[in-house]
mmCIF file of C-alpha atoms in Angstrom:
data_model
loop_
_atom_site.group_PDB
_atom_site.id
_atom_site.type_symbol
_atom_site.label_atom_id
_atom_site.label_comp_id
_atom_site.label_asym_id
_atom_site.label_seq_id
_atom_site.Cartn_x
_atom_site.Cartn_y
_atom_site.Cartn_z
ATOM 1 C CA MET A 1 93.221 90.068 129.997
ATOM 2 C CA LYS A 2 93.938 93.586 128.651
ATOM 3 C CA TYR A 3 92.444 92.579 125.266
ATOM 4 C CA PHE A 4 89.276 91.405 126.970
ATOM 5 C CA LEU A 5 89.047 94.749 128.750
ATOM 6 C CA CYS A 6 89.393 96.563 125.441
ATOM 7 C CA ILE A 7 86.522 94.520 124.048
ATOM 8 C CA ALA A 8 84.441 95.353 127.096
ATOM 9 C CA ALA A 9 85.162 99.048 126.748
ATOM 10 C CA LEU A 10 84.206 98.893 123.075
ATOM 11 C CA ALA A 11 80.864 97.292 123.907
ATOM 12 C CA ALA A 12 80.160 100.026 126.420
ATOM 13 C CA SER A 13 80.904 102.797 123.953
ATOM 14 C CA LEU A 14 78.605 101.309 121.291
ATOM 15 C CA ALA A 15 75.731 100.586 123.704
ATOM 16 C CA PRO A 16 73.009 103.273 124.080
ATOM 17 C CA HIS A 17 73.519 105.498 127.129
ATOM 18 C CA SER A 18 71.040 107.521 129.149
ATOM 19 C CA ALA A 19 71.730 110.613 131.098
ATOM 20 C CA ASN A 20 71.377 108.644 134.293
ATOM 21 C CA ALA A 21 73.637 105.677 133.443
ATOM 22 C CA SER A 22 73.510 102.807 135.877
ATOM 23 C CA PRO A 23 76.110 103.289 138.640
ATOM 24 C CA ASP A 24 76.429 99.532 138.968
ATOM 25 C CA ARG A 25 77.411 99.099 135.350
ATOM 26 C CA ALA A 26 79.848 102.075 135.555
ATOM 27 C CA ALA A 27 81.315 100.658 138.690
ATOM 28 C CA SER A 28 81.948 97.355 136.983
ATOM 29 C CA PHE A 29 83.996 99.058 134.311
ATOM 30 C CA ARG A 30 85.854 101.193 136.846
ATOM 31 C CA ALA A 31 86.821 98.067 138.811
ATOM 32 C CA ALA A 32 88.351 96.563 135.659
ATOM 33 C CA LEU A 33 90.678 99.546 135.030
ATOM 34 C CA PRO A 34 94.170 99.812 136.503
ATOM 35 C CA PRO A 35 95.063 102.662 138.800
ATOM 36 C CA VAL A 36 96.318 105.810 137.219
ATOM 37 C CA ASP A 37 99.527 107.292 138.481
ATOM 38 C CA ALA A 38 99.392 110.910 139.548
ATOM 39 C CA LYS A 39 102.108 111.704 137.020
ATOM 40 C CA THR A 40 100.226 110.030 134.125
ATOM 41 C CA GLU A 41 98.607 112.193 131.475
ATOM 42 C CA VAL A 42 96.420 110.920 128.691
ATOM 43 C CA GLY A 43 95.552 113.063 125.675
ATOM 44 C CA ARG A 44 95.108 113.107 121.963
ATOM 45 C CA ASP A 45 98.066 113.720 119.694
ATOM 46 C CA HIS A 46 96.469 115.749 116.926
ATOM 47 C CA SER A 47 99.556 115.438 114.712
ATOM 48 C CA GLN A 48 99.196 111.635 114.705
ATOM 49 C CA GLY A 49 95.433 111.448 115.236
ATOM 50 C CA GLU A 50 95.778 108.965 118.102
ATOM 51 C CA MET A 51 95.853 108.811 121.851
ATOM 52 C CA VAL A 52 99.237 109.152 123.497
ATOM 53 C CA VAL A 53 100.368 108.820 127.106
ATOM 54 C CA ARG A 54 102.993 111.071 128.600
ATOM 55 C CA GLY A 55 104.641 110.888 132.006
ATOM 56 C CA GLY A 56 104.297 108.168 134.593
ATOM 57 C CA ASP A 57 106.818 105.460 135.241
ATOM 58 C CA ALA A 58 108.656 104.127 132.192
ATOM 59 C CA THR A 59 107.698 100.596 131.276
ATOM 60 C CA GLN A 60 109.273 98.087 128.945
ATOM 61 C CA THR A 61 107.604 96.023 126.331
ATOM 62 C CA SER A 62 106.271 92.953 128.169
ATOM 63 C CA LEU A 63 108.177 89.670 127.934
ATOM 64 C CA VAL A 64 105.040 87.925 126.687
ATOM 65 C CA LYS A 65 104.887 90.255 123.692
ATOM 66 C CA LEU A 66 108.605 89.876 123.040
ATOM 67 C CA ALA A 67 108.187 86.074 123.245
ATOM 68 C CA LEU A 68 105.388 86.259 120.700
ATOM 69 C CA ALA A 69 107.529 88.406 118.384
ATOM 70 C CA GLY A 70 110.346 85.860 118.714
ATOM 71 C CA ALA A 71 108.024 82.933 117.922
ATOM 72 C CA VAL A 72 106.560 84.553 114.824
ATOM 73 C CA ALA A 73 109.968 85.661 113.489
ATOM 74 C CA THR A 74 111.438 82.186 114.002
ATOM 75 C CA MET A 75 108.492 80.426 112.349
ATOM 76 C CA ILE A 76 108.649 82.731 109.315
ATOM 77 C CA GLY A 77 112.381 81.991 108.855
ATOM 78 C CA ASP A 78 111.861 78.242 109.380
ATOM 79 C CA ALA A 79 109.083 77.996 106.809
ATOM 80 C CA ALA A 80 111.028 79.938 104.230
ATOM 81 C CA MET A 81 114.221 77.887 104.398
ATOM 82 C CA HIS A 82 112.979 74.353 105.309
ATOM 83 C CA PRO A 83 113.833 72.748 101.951
ATOM 84 C CA ILE A 84 117.508 73.640 102.392
ATOM 85 C CA ASP A 85 117.398 72.246 105.910
ATOM 86 C CA CYS A 86 116.117 68.922 104.533
ATOM 87 C CA ILE A 87 119.047 68.751 102.093
ATOM 88 C CA LYS A 88 121.520 69.596 104.836
ATOM 89 C CA THR A 89 120.081 66.887 107.143
ATOM 90 C CA LEU A 90 120.456 64.197 104.487
ATOM 91 C CA GLN A 91 124.025 65.237 103.726
ATOM 92 C CA GLN A 92 125.005 65.026 107.361
ATOM 93 C CA SER A 93 123.364 61.615 108.035
ATOM 94 C CA ASN A 94 125.054 58.279 107.297
ATOM 95 C CA ALA A 95 122.693 57.851 104.329
ATOM 96 C CA GLY A 96 123.994 61.041 102.655
ATOM 97 C CA ILE A 97 127.739 60.599 102.976
ATOM 98 C CA GLY A 98 129.439 61.819 99.804
ATOM 99 C CA LEU A 99 126.416 63.618 98.409
ATOM 100 C CA ASN A 100 126.664 67.248 97.446
ATOM 101 C CA MET A 101 123.726 69.662 97.640
ATOM 102 C CA ALA A 102 122.498 68.796 94.104
ATOM 103 C CA GLY A 103 122.859 65.067 94.731
ATOM 104 C CA ALA A 104 121.062 65.244 98.059
ATOM 105 C CA ALA A 105 118.237 67.203 96.458
ATOM 106 C CA ARG A 106 117.859 64.632 93.628
ATOM 107 C CA LYS A 107 117.747 61.764 96.167
ATOM 108 C CA ILE A 108 115.052 63.507 98.287
ATOM 109 C CA PHE A 109 112.997 64.153 95.116
ATOM 110 C CA ALA A 110 113.425 60.570 93.854
ATOM 111 C CA ASP A 111 112.505 59.055 97.221
ATOM 112 C CA SER A 112 109.684 61.341 98.327
ATOM 113 C CA GLY A 113 108.780 63.744 95.515
ATOM 114 C CA ALA A 114 108.446 67.523 96.030
ATOM 115 C CA GLY A 115 106.778 66.897 99.405
ATOM 116 C CA GLY A 116 110.035 65.407 100.706
ATOM 117 C CA PHE A 117 111.526 68.901 100.903
ATOM 118 C CA TYR A 118 108.881 69.799 103.474
ATOM 119 C CA SER A 119 108.998 66.677 105.658
ATOM 120 C CA GLY A 120 108.759 67.612 109.285
ATOM 121 C CA LEU A 121 107.838 71.239 108.497
ATOM 122 C CA GLY A 122 104.800 71.392 110.859
ATOM 123 C CA THR A 123 106.766 69.862 113.709
ATOM 124 C CA TYR A 124 109.744 72.079 113.201
ATOM 125 C CA VAL A 125 107.812 75.324 112.868
ATOM 126 C CA THR A 126 105.831 74.599 116.009
ATOM 127 C CA SER A 127 108.689 73.455 118.196
ATOM 128 C CA ASP A 128 111.217 76.004 116.911
ATOM 129 C CA GLY A 129 108.614 78.800 117.269
ATOM 130 C CA ALA A 130 108.022 77.785 120.875
ATOM 131 C CA ALA A 131 111.765 77.583 121.484
ATOM 132 C CA GLY A 132 112.243 81.011 119.773
ATOM 133 C CA SER A 133 109.685 82.527 122.136
ATOM 134 C CA LEU A 134 111.592 81.295 125.187
ATOM 135 C CA LYS A 135 114.984 82.241 123.721
ATOM 136 C CA PHE A 136 114.118 85.843 122.889
ATOM 137 C CA ALA A 137 112.135 86.514 126.032
ATOM 138 C CA THR A 138 114.988 85.181 128.163
ATOM 139 C CA TYR A 139 117.634 87.065 126.084
ATOM 140 C CA GLU A 140 115.820 90.406 126.350
ATOM 141 C CA PHE A 141 115.233 89.918 130.083
ATOM 142 C CA LEU A 142 118.890 89.189 130.663
ATOM 143 C CA LYS A 143 120.099 92.060 128.522
ATOM 144 C CA SER A 144 117.846 94.345 130.505
ATOM 145 C CA TRP A 145 119.270 93.040 133.745
ATOM 146 C CA VAL A 146 122.803 93.479 132.450
ATOM 147 C CA SER A 147 122.138 97.041 131.401
ATOM 148 C CA ARG A 148 121.081 97.875 134.957
ATOM 149 C CA ASN A 149 123.578 95.909 136.948
ATOM 150 C CA VAL A 150 126.746 95.430 134.875
ATOM 151 C CA PRO A 151 129.229 98.223 134.106
ATOM 152 C CA GLU A 152 128.861 99.404 130.509
ATOM 153 C CA LYS A 153 132.423 98.400 129.482
ATOM 154 C CA TYR A 154 131.397 94.753 130.020
ATOM 155 C CA HIS A 155 128.089 94.902 128.084
ATOM 156 C CA ASN A 156 129.561 93.510 124.824
ATOM 157 C CA ALA A 157 130.999 90.481 126.488
ATOM 158 C CA ALA A 158 127.900 89.961 128.671
ATOM 159 C CA THR A 159 125.748 89.783 125.575
ATOM 160 C CA PHE A 160 127.338 86.425 124.707
ATOM 161 C CA GLY A 161 126.583 85.058 128.146
ATOM 162 C CA CYS A 162 122.953 86.214 127.857
ATOM 163 C CA ALA A 163 122.657 84.306 124.599
ATOM 164 C CA ALA A 164 124.037 81.116 126.102
ATOM 165 C CA VAL A 165 121.515 81.160 128.977
ATOM 166 C CA ALA A 166 118.761 81.971 126.509
ATOM 167 C CA PHE A 167 119.455 78.835 124.473
ATOM 168 C CA ILE A 168 119.556 76.594 127.584
ATOM 169 C CA ALA A 169 116.086 77.924 128.498
ATOM 170 C CA SER A 170 114.751 77.122 125.001
ATOM 171 C CA SER A 171 116.418 73.687 124.658
ATOM 172 C CA VAL A 172 113.723 71.914 126.651
ATOM 173 C CA VAL A 173 111.327 72.537 123.786
ATOM 174 C CA LEU A 174 113.812 72.643 120.919
ATOM 175 C CA VAL A 175 115.442 69.248 121.290
ATOM 176 C CA PRO A 176 112.333 66.992 121.211
ATOM 177 C CA GLY A 177 111.017 68.954 118.228
ATOM 178 C CA GLU A 178 114.352 68.762 116.414
ATOM 179 C CA LEU A 179 114.555 65.017 116.952
ATOM 180 C CA VAL A 180 111.067 64.300 115.632
ATOM 181 C CA LYS A 181 111.670 66.655 112.667
ATOM 182 C CA GLN A 182 114.900 64.998 111.594
ATOM 183 C CA ARG A 183 113.402 61.505 111.843
ATOM 184 C CA LEU A 184 110.561 62.696 109.621
ATOM 185 C CA GLN A 185 113.085 64.207 107.184
ATOM 186 C CA MET A 186 114.961 60.881 107.004
ATOM 187 C CA GLY A 187 111.756 58.827 106.563
ATOM 188 C CA GLN A 188 112.341 56.897 109.844
ATOM 189 C CA ILE A 189 108.828 57.744 111.011
ATOM 190 C CA SER A 190 105.751 58.384 108.845
ATOM 191 C CA SER A 191 103.959 61.113 110.798
ATOM 192 C CA PHE A 192 104.289 63.235 113.907
ATOM 193 C CA LYS A 193 101.592 61.349 115.783
ATOM 194 C CA SER A 194 102.902 57.866 114.999
ATOM 195 C CA GLY A 195 106.523 58.953 115.612
ATOM 196 C CA VAL A 196 105.809 60.412 119.001
ATOM 197 C CA ALA A 197 103.832 57.257 120.045
ATOM 198 C CA TYR A 198 106.646 55.015 118.813
ATOM 199 C CA ILE A 199 109.422 56.951 120.596
ATOM 200 C CA TRP A 200 107.379 57.127 123.819
ATOM 201 C CA LYS A 201 106.595 53.370 123.739
ATOM 202 C CA SER A 202 110.074 52.140 122.793
ATOM 203 C CA GLU A 203 112.330 54.681 124.594
ATOM 204 C CA GLY A 204 110.259 56.590 127.054
ATOM 205 C CA ILE A 205 110.657 60.259 127.781
ATOM 206 C CA SER A 206 114.473 60.037 127.468
ATOM 207 C CA GLY A 207 113.997 59.011 123.836
ATOM 208 C CA PHE A 208 112.937 62.569 122.938
ATOM 209 C CA PHE A 209 116.290 63.871 124.188
ATOM 210 C CA HIS A 210 118.660 61.656 122.210
ATOM 211 C CA GLY A 211 121.384 63.995 121.031
ATOM 212 C CA TYR A 212 120.675 66.551 123.730
ATOM 213 C CA ALA A 213 124.426 66.930 124.473
ATOM 214 C CA GLY A 214 125.104 67.310 120.763
ATOM 215 C CA VAL A 215 122.468 70.027 120.481
ATOM 216 C CA CYS A 216 123.912 71.872 123.477
ATOM 217 C CA TYR A 217 127.488 71.526 122.172
ATOM 218 C CA ARG A 218 126.293 72.929 118.860
ATOM 219 C CA ASP A 219 123.711 75.509 119.855
ATOM 220 C CA ILE A 220 125.204 77.099 122.903
ATOM 221 C CA PRO A 221 128.187 78.438 120.980
ATOM 222 C CA TYR A 222 125.949 78.929 117.909
ATOM 223 C CA THR A 223 123.444 81.074 119.852
ATOM 224 C CA MET A 224 126.279 82.976 121.588
ATOM 225 C CA LEU A 225 127.733 83.776 118.156
ATOM 226 C CA GLU A 226 124.373 84.367 116.505
ATOM 227 C CA LEU A 227 122.841 86.846 119.002
ATOM 228 C CA GLY A 228 126.123 88.174 120.344
ATOM 229 C CA LEU A 229 127.643 88.845 116.936
ATOM 230 C CA TYR A 230 124.450 90.266 115.586
ATOM 231 C CA ASP A 231 123.976 92.830 118.324
ATOM 232 C CA ASN A 232 127.677 93.725 118.319
ATOM 233 C CA PHE A 233 127.846 94.006 114.514
ATOM 234 C CA LYS A 234 124.936 96.410 114.665
ATOM 235 C CA ARG A 235 126.543 98.433 117.416
ATOM 236 C CA ILE A 236 130.002 98.582 115.734
ATOM 237 C CA TYR A 237 128.491 99.380 112.358
ATOM 238 C CA MET A 238 126.519 102.315 113.748
ATOM 239 C CA GLU A 239 129.553 103.616 115.535
ATOM 240 C CA ILE A 240 131.438 103.664 112.254
ATOM 241 C CA LYS A 241 128.431 105.075 110.414
ATOM 242 C CA ASN A 242 128.073 107.956 112.899
ATOM 243 C CA ARG A 243 131.756 108.702 113.318
ATOM 244 C CA GLY A 244 132.148 112.406 113.202
ATOM 245 C CA ALA A 245 128.379 113.127 113.374
ATOM 246 C CA ALA A 246 127.332 116.095 115.429
ATOM 247 C CA PRO A 247 125.306 115.425 118.590
ATOM 248 C CA GLY A 248 121.648 115.037 117.709
ATOM 249 C CA GLU A 249 122.412 114.295 114.031
ATOM 250 C CA GLU A 250 123.346 110.608 114.401
ATOM 251 C CA LEU A 251 121.857 108.294 111.739
ATOM 252 C CA LYS A 252 119.620 105.514 112.897
ATOM 253 C CA ILE A 253 120.022 101.920 111.871
ATOM 254 C CA THR A 254 117.924 100.852 108.870
ATOM 255 C CA GLN A 255 116.194 97.598 107.983
ATOM 256 C CA PHE A 256 118.825 97.006 105.288
ATOM 257 C CA ASP A 257 121.627 97.487 107.843
ATOM 258 C CA GLU A 258 119.986 94.825 110.035
ATOM 259 C CA ILE A 259 119.553 92.404 107.129
ATOM 260 C CA VAL A 260 123.287 92.756 106.200
ATOM 261 C CA ALA A 261 124.374 92.258 109.781
ATOM 262 C CA ALA A 262 122.153 89.211 110.207
ATOM 263 C CA ALA A 263 123.298 87.646 106.896
ATOM 264 C CA VAL A 264 126.994 88.000 107.805
ATOM 265 C CA THR A 265 126.281 86.655 111.267
ATOM 266 C CA GLY A 266 124.416 83.648 109.782
ATOM 267 C CA GLY A 267 127.187 82.792 107.398
ATOM 268 C CA ILE A 268 129.948 82.898 110.013
ATOM 269 C CA THR A 269 128.090 81.063 112.717
ATOM 270 C CA GLY A 270 126.690 78.446 110.323
ATOM 271 C CA TYR A 271 130.007 77.367 108.956
ATOM 272 C CA LEU A 272 131.937 77.471 112.218
ATOM 273 C CA SER A 273 129.305 75.346 113.995
ATOM 274 C CA ASN A 274 128.895 72.737 111.145
ATOM 275 C CA PRO A 275 131.099 70.072 112.672
ATOM 276 C CA LEU A 276 129.007 70.195 115.872
ATOM 277 C CA ASP A 277 125.828 70.141 113.781
ATOM 278 C CA THR A 278 127.017 67.049 111.911
ATOM 279 C CA ILE A 279 127.621 65.153 115.189
ATOM 280 C CA LYS A 280 124.217 66.249 116.471
ATOM 281 C CA THR A 281 122.488 64.977 113.320
ATOM 282 C CA LYS A 282 124.158 61.573 113.539
ATOM 283 C CA LEU A 283 123.246 61.214 117.208
ATOM 284 C CA MET A 284 119.595 61.967 116.404
ATOM 285 C CA THR A 285 119.191 59.917 113.285
ATOM 286 C CA ASP A 286 121.541 56.928 114.079
ATOM 287 C CA SER A 287 121.558 56.970 117.875
ATOM 288 C CA ALA A 288 121.986 53.192 118.167
ATOM 289 C CA LEU A 289 125.436 53.398 116.551
ATOM 290 C CA TYR A 290 126.966 55.617 119.177
ATOM 291 C CA THR A 291 127.362 55.745 122.938
ATOM 292 C CA GLY A 292 127.647 59.536 123.140
ATOM 293 C CA PHE A 293 128.991 62.707 121.626
ATOM 294 C CA ALA A 294 132.681 61.849 121.904
ATOM 295 C CA ASP A 295 132.156 58.300 120.491
ATOM 296 C CA CYS A 296 130.220 59.719 117.553
ATOM 297 C CA PHE A 297 132.847 62.385 116.914
ATOM 298 C CA TRP A 298 135.828 60.016 116.751
ATOM 299 C CA LYS A 299 133.928 57.325 114.750
ATOM 300 C CA THR A 300 132.992 59.981 112.195
ATOM 301 C CA VAL A 301 136.586 61.211 111.930
ATOM 302 C CA ARG A 302 137.996 57.684 111.594
ATOM 303 C CA ALA A 303 135.426 56.682 108.977
ATOM 304 C CA GLY A 304 135.758 59.686 106.685
ATOM 305 C CA GLY A 305 138.502 61.956 107.888
ATOM 306 C CA TRP A 306 138.282 65.448 109.326
ATOM 307 C CA GLY A 307 136.623 66.752 106.187
ATOM 308 C CA THR A 308 133.552 64.667 107.062
ATOM 309 C CA LEU A 309 132.766 67.033 109.881
ATOM 310 C CA PHE A 310 132.101 69.745 107.303
ATOM 311 C CA GLN A 311 129.784 67.557 105.257
ATOM 312 C CA GLY A 312 126.731 69.685 104.456
ATOM 313 C CA GLY A 313 128.583 72.858 105.359
ATOM 314 C CA ALA A 314 127.665 74.647 102.137
ATOM 315 C CA ALA A 315 124.014 73.719 102.566
ATOM 316 C CA ARG A 316 124.107 74.862 106.190
ATOM 317 C CA VAL A 317 125.543 78.254 105.177
ATOM 318 C CA ALA A 318 123.071 78.515 102.255
ATOM 319 C CA TRP A 319 120.316 77.797 104.791
ATOM 320 C CA LEU A 320 121.462 79.967 107.698
ATOM 321 C CA MET A 321 122.531 83.067 105.823
ATOM 322 C CA PRO A 322 119.039 83.816 104.436
ATOM 323 C CA PHE A 323 117.338 82.318 107.478
ATOM 324 C CA THR A 324 119.197 84.648 109.840
ATOM 325 C CA ALA A 325 118.756 87.562 107.442
ATOM 326 C CA ILE A 326 114.981 86.901 107.632
ATOM 327 C CA TYR A 327 114.225 86.033 111.208
ATOM 328 C CA LEU A 328 116.508 88.382 113.199
ATOM 329 C CA PRO A 329 115.491 91.581 111.280
ATOM 330 C CA VAL A 330 111.861 90.457 111.393
ATOM 331 C CA TYR A 331 112.128 90.063 115.186
ATOM 332 C CA ASP A 332 113.687 93.601 115.430
ATOM 333 C CA TYR A 333 110.869 94.954 113.240
ATOM 334 C CA PHE A 334 108.167 93.392 115.448
ATOM 335 C CA LYS A 335 110.033 94.560 118.576
ATOM 336 C CA ARG A 336 110.038 98.195 117.285
ATOM 337 C CA LEU A 337 106.317 97.959 116.550
ATOM 338 C CA LEU A 338 105.611 96.746 120.052
ATOM 339 C CA GLU A 339 107.734 99.466 121.578
ATOM 340 C CA LYS A 340 106.041 102.099 119.483
ATOM 341 C CA ALA A 341 102.641 100.762 120.540
ATOM 342 C CA GLU A 342 103.672 100.765 124.185
ATOM 343 C CA THR A 343 104.843 104.353 123.854
ATOM 344 C CA ALA A 344 101.980 105.723 121.817
ATOM 345 C CA GLY A 345 98.956 103.660 122.834
ATOM 346 C CA SER A 346 99.341 102.355 126.365
ATOM 347 C CA LEU A 347 98.522 103.905 129.710
ATOM 348 C CA ARG A 348 101.765 103.986 131.726
ATOM 349 C CA GLY A 349 100.329 104.169 135.128
ATOM 350 C CA GLY A 350 100.751 101.480 137.783
ATOM 351 C CA SER A 351 104.054 99.767 138.302
ATOM 352 C CA ASP A 352 102.412 96.416 138.441
ATOM 353 C CA GLY A 353 102.034 96.302 134.680
ATOM 354 C CA ARG A 354 98.372 95.347 134.694
ATOM 355 C CA GLY A 355 96.256 95.613 131.525
ATOM 356 C CA SER A 356 96.331 99.322 130.661
ATOM 357 C CA ALA A 357 95.335 98.987 127.077
ATOM 358 C CA ALA A 358 91.668 99.190 128.060
ATOM 359 C CA ALA A 359 92.116 102.502 129.767
ATOM 360 C CA ALA A 360 93.993 103.975 126.831
ATOM 361 C CA PHE A 361 91.285 102.651 124.481
ATOM 362 C CA VAL A 362 88.488 104.076 126.616
ATOM 363 C CA ALA A 363 90.258 107.426 126.652
ATOM 364 C CA SER A 364 90.323 107.459 122.867
ATOM 365 C CA ARG A 365 86.589 106.874 122.508
ATOM 366 C CA PRO A 366 83.919 109.676 122.263
ATOM 367 C CA ALA A 367 82.687 111.378 125.380
ATOM 368 C CA GLY A 368 79.957 108.787 125.882
ATOM 369 C CA VAL A 369 82.385 106.290 127.300
ATOM 370 C CA MET A 370 84.075 108.781 129.517
ATOM 371 C CA GLY A 371 80.662 109.943 130.720
ATOM 372 C CA VAL A 372 79.754 106.406 131.793
ATOM 373 C CA LEU A 373 83.027 106.064 133.590
ATOM 374 C CA GLY A 374 82.830 109.653 134.962
ATOM 375 C CA VAL A 375 86.596 110.121 134.969
ATOM 376 C CA LYS A 376 87.726 112.823 137.338
ATOM 377 C CA GLY A 377 90.028 115.510 135.987
ATOM 378 C CA ILE A 378 88.901 115.648 132.333
ATOM 379 C CA GLU A 379 89.760 119.050 130.919
ATOM 380 C CA PRO A 380 87.491 120.293 128.088
ATOM 381 C CA SER A 381 89.084 121.161 124.807
ATOM 382 C CA PRO A 382 86.721 121.602 121.819
ATOM 383 C CA SER A 383 87.758 119.856 118.594
ATOM 384 C CA ARG A 384 87.491 121.275 115.155
ATOM 385 C CA ASP A 385 84.231 119.485 114.102
ATOM 386 C CA SER A 386 82.257 118.993 117.312
ATOM 387 C CA LYS A 387 81.881 119.830 120.902
ATOM 388 C CA ARG A 388 83.429 116.613 122.115
ATOM 389 C CA GLN A 389 85.999 116.962 124.809
ATOM 390 C CA ARG A 390 89.626 115.872 124.536
ATOM 391 C CA PRO A 391 90.073 113.581 127.540
ATOM 392 C CA LYS A 392 93.141 114.255 129.659
ATOM 393 C CA PHE A 393 93.935 112.807 132.996
ATOM 394 C CA SER A 394 95.468 115.277 135.420
ATOM 395 C CA GLY A 395 95.917 112.605 138.096
ATOM 396 C CA GLY A 396 93.979 111.094 140.972
ATOM 397 C CA ASP A 397 91.749 108.096 141.050
ATOM 398 C CA LEU A 398 88.699 107.359 138.908
ATOM 399 C CA PRO A 399 85.508 108.095 140.806
ATOM 400 C CA ILE A 400 82.143 107.249 139.215
ATOM 401 C CA VAL A 401 79.960 110.248 138.363
ATOM 402 C CA ALA A 402 77.482 109.265 135.682
ATOM 403 C CA SER A 403 77.428 112.369 133.471
ATOM 404 C CA HIS A 404 76.995 112.911 129.747
ATOM 405 C CA GLN A 405 78.608 116.218 128.986
ATOM 406 C CA ASN A 406 78.186 117.371 125.397
ATOM 407 C CA ARG A 407 75.702 114.571 124.614
ATOM 408 C CA LYS A 408 72.374 115.843 123.576
ATOM 409 C CA SER A 409 69.028 114.082 123.912
ATOM 410 C CA ARG A 410 65.873 114.558 121.948
ATOM 411 C CA THR A 411 62.650 115.362 123.856
ATOM 412 C CA SER A 412 59.156 114.247 122.848
ATOM 413 C CA ARG A 413 58.581 117.702 121.358
ATOM 414 C CA GLY A 414 61.538 117.371 118.968
ATOM 415 C CA LYS A 415 63.704 119.968 120.737
ATOM 416 C CA TYR A 416 67.239 119.462 121.922
ATOM 417 C CA HIS A 417 68.441 120.118 125.377
ATOM 418 C CA SER A 418 72.029 120.016 126.483
#
């Protein structure tokens, strides 16, 4: 809704105005704006050349935006590393027992050509992106709750619990997508549409959740390690990096620091969770052979020994190290952009979090828009190149007084009147 309001404000600023603007039209725009807190001040930051908001109640980046950032970051990582995921899936299935990474790659190419390395990509990117949005939004919400309600000495441990709950929230979307993706990778179904229709017809809704226990056994500890280790690695690293630094001179974490922390996290979590990933893959691709997670686990060990549980481990690490090094820092990058935008470009007025982007946008436009809206409390401040005012809210509500200060109109005799 806030983006619609921005578009509406833009249209108003570009439309021709008269000195006696229609009160009805002005009232319609006023009704769309959120209330302005008495402590809120809007002005132009001349050093940055943009509108900034100071004061008012502090607000956090919305969960919707964080969910979007999580989805985009996850999808970028998935698309970049999908060929390695295909190799890993074949190695872990019954059809790939004994194959190393090179052998699995040759088999995929011989069976399906170059396109075989991208089987299930669309399904995986879509489902994992949706799951990523739920995971990161839940994780950030829980971390925020922990920071407000849990003693600081327990924050590190609580981070792992937040990650576990975040995965459970995302699993409802992740598991069906993972199942369809892996059957596409194994050639068991020819397309997403036909595969979904077949699973629905033959197995019902429960068919999309084959291997759900395996996914939870794998991904709850994996997500706890992934998000928990990543945040704690960054925190510990920065403590070491700033050891002995004077107050106010502490170094900030860099993008390279985040990439290194994410890569180490991905390698550790990928290898440690490989046995669970192997069982999950078998349950999804050969579900008829097993009655459940424990049955699959012991049959796998009896058939090939304990080493079979680490089949595809190298491929999993080769996949997850760069994947994690891509998607976690990308998420942090998007998160910083959103936080910067919230700080520099949003009106932090009401506590209800309604669309304030339109008000900030209107405040940044020339005086014509502000004249139509007739905002109370604008303080004049001439700029370097014109007589336009610098809008600044000093508080109060937004009454409508249709005035066009500093806008000149031409008379029929060619003279200008203020």
